[in-house]
Coordinates of C-alpha atoms in Angstrom, one line a residue:
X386 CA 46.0 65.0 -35.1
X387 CA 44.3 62.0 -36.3
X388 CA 40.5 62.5 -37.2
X389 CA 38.2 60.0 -34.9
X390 CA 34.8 58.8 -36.0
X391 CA 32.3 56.8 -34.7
X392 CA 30.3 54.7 -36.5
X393 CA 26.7 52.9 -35.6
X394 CA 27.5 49.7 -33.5
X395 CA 26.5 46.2 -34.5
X396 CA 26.1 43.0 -32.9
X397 CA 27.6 41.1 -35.9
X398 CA 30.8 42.3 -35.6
X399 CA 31.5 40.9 -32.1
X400 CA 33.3 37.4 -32.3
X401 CA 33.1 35.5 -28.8
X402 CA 36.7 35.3 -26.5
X403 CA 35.7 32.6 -24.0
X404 CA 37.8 30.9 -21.4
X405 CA 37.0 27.7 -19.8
X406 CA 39.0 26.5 -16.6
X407 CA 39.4 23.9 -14.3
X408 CA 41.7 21.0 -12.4
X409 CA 42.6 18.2 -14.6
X410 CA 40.6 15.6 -16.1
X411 CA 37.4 18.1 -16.1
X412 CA 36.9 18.1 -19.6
X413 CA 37.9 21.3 -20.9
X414 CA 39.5 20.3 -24.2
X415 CA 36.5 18.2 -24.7
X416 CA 33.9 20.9 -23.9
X417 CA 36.1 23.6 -26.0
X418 CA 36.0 21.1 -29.2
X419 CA 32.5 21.3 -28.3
X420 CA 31.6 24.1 -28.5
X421 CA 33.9 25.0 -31.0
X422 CA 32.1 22.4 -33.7
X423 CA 28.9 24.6 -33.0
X424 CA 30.2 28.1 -33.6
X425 CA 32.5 27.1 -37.0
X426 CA 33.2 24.8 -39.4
X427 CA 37.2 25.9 -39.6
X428 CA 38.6 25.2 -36.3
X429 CA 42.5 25.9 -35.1
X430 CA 43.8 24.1 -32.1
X431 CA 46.5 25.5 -30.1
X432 CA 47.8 22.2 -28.5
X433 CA 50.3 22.4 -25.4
X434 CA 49.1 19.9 -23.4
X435 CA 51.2 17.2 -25.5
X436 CA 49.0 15.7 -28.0
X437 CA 45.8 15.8 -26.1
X438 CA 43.4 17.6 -28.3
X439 CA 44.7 15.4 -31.0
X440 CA 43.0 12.3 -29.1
X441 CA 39.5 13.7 -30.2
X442 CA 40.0 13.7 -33.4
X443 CA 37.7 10.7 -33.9
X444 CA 34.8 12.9 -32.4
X445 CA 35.8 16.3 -33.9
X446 CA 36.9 17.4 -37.1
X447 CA 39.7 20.1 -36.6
X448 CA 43.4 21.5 -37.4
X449 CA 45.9 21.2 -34.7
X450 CA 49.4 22.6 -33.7
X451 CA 51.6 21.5 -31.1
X452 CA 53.3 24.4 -29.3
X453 CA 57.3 23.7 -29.8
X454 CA 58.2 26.0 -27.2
X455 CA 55.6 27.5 -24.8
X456 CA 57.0 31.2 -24.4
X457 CA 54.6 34.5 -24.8
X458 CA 56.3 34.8 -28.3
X459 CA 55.2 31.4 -29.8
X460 CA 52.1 31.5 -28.8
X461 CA 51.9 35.1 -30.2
X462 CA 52.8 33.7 -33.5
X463 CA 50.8 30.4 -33.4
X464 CA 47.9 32.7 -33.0
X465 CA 48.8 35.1 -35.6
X466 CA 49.5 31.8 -38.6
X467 CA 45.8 30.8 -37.7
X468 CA 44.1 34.3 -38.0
X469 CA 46.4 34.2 -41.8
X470 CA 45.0 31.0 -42.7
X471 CA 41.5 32.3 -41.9
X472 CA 40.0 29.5 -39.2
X473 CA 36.6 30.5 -37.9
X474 CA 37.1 29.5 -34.5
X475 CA 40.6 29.3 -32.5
X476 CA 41.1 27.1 -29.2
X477 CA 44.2 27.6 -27.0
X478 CA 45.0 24.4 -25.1
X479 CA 46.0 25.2 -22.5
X480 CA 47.0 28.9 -21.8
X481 CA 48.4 28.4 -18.4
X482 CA 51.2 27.0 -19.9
X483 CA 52.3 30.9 -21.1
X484 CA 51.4 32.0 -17.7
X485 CA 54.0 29.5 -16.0
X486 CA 57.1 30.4 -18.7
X487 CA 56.0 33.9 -17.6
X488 CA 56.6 33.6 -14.5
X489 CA 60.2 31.3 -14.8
X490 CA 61.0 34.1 -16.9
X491 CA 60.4 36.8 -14.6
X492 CA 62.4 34.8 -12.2
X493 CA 65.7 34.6 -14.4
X494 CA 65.2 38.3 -15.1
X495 CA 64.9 39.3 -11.8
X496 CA 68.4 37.4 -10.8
X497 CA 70.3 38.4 -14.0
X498 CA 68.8 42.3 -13.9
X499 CA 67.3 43.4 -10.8
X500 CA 69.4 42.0 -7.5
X501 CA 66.8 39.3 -7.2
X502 CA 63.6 41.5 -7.1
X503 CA 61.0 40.3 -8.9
X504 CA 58.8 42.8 -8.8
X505 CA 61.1 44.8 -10.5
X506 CA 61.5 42.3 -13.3
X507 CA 57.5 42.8 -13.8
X508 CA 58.8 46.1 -15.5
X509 CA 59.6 43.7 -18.1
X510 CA 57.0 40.7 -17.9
X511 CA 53.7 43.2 -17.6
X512 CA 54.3 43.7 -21.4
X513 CA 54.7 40.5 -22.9
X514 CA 51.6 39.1 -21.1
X515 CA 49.6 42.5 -22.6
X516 CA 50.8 41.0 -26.2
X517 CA 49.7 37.7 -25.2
X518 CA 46.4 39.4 -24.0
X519 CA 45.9 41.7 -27.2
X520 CA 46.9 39.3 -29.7
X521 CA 44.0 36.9 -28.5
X522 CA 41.5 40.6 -28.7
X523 CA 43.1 41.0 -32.1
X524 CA 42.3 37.6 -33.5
X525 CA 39.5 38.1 -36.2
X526 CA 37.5 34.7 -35.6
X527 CA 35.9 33.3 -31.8
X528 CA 38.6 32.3 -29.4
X529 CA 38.3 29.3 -26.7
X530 CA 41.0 29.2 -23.9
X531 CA 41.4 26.6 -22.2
X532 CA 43.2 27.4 -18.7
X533 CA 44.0 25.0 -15.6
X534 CA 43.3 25.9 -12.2
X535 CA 45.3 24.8 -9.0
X536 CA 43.6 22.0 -7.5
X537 CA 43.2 21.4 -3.5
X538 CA 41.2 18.6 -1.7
X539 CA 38.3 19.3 0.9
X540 CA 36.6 17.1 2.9
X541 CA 33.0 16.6 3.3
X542 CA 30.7 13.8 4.1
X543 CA 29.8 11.6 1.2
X544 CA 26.2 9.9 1.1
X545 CA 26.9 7.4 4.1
X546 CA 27.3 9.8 6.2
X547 CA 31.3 9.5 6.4
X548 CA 33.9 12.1 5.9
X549 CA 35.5 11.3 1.9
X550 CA 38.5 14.0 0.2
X551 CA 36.8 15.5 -2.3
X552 CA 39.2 17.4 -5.2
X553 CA 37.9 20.7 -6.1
X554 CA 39.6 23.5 -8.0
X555 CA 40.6 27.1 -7.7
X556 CA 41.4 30.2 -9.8
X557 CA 42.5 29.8 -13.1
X558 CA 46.4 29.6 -13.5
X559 CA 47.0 32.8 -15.7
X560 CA 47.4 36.5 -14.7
X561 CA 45.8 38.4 -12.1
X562 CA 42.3 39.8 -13.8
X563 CA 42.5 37.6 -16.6
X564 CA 38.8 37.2 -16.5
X565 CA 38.2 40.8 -17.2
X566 CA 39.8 39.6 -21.3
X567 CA 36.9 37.3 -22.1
X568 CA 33.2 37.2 -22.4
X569 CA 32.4 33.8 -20.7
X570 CA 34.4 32.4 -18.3
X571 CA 33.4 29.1 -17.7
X572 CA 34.4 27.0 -14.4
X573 CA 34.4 23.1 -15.2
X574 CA 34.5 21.1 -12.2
X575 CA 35.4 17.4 -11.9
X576 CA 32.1 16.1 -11.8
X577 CA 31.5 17.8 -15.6
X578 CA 29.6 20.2 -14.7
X579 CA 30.3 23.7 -15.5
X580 CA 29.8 27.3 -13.7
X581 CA 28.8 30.4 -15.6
X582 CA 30.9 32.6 -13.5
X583 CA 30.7 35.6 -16.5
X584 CA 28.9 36.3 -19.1
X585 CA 28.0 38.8 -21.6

């Protein structure tokens, strides 16, 4: 059997895992770089939003790679090279993007495997989204996620009195419970402003 121990707990040992989510154009590559600059001097940016991190660079100084392919194993690895080359902080831009190939996947597995039933096929998917999940808990420095959240429109009355759409987003695009993995989970709305919705 293998011997257990405990050992006294310290504060220094805990690196942050934070998520930040929102609907487009809220600012949460902006805020990440951020806040990022703040915690390290080494940062890593996972880049699958096409380039945009990379459009900051005037503001922030930083490493960035651009996710070839945006499957659970890529991003796995991506994460891996940059705990290797030692970068004190890590941001993934965006993470919803694993989240969506997850869930074409689970689609094509579900007609090729299991008569069309996709929650059958979850047999499958559950696991690669728990690497995806514990290689981000693995990763020896702070981690930022960025995520996108679905965005719907509302109306309410603007400051003349009349009815005006107003955008406003929802739940982050990622797994159910995903906010259980981090933190801080951070909810950035259009107007810039952001939400503490956890903390720890």
């Amino acid at each position: 059997m293998t011997q257990l121990t405990f050992r006294k707990a310290t504060k220094a040992q805990a690196k942050l895992r934070a998520a930040f989510f929102g609907p487009s154009g809220a600012g949460k590559t902006f805020s990440a770089l951020r806040v990022a600059s703040g915690m390290g001097k080494q940062i890593a940016v996972i880049d699958t939003e096409r380039g945009s991190a990379s459009k900051y660079s005037d503001r922030f100084n930083f490493d960035v790679l651009e996710l070839p392919k945006k499957d659970i194993e890529t991003y796995c690895a991506a994460i891996r090279a940059a705990a290797d080359a030692g970068y004190d902080v890590l941001i993934i831009d965006s993470l919803s993007h694993a989240w969506q190939e997850l869930l074409e996947e689970n689609d094509r597995v579900a007609k090729a495997k299991y008569k069309g039933n996709t929650w059958s096929a979850w047999s499958e998917g559950t696991p690669k989204q728990r690497k995806l999940i514990d290689t981000i808990l693995d990763y020896p420095g702070h981690v930022i996620a960025t995520m996108r959240s679905k965005t719907e429109w509302t109306t309410e009355k603007n400051e003349s009195g009349r009815n005006a759409p107003k955008r406003v987003g929802l739940a982050p695009e990622q797994g159910k419970n995903i906010e259980y993995e981090f933190d801080l989970l951070l909810e950035i709305g259009v107007e810039h402003f952001a939400n503490v919705i956890k903390d720890r």
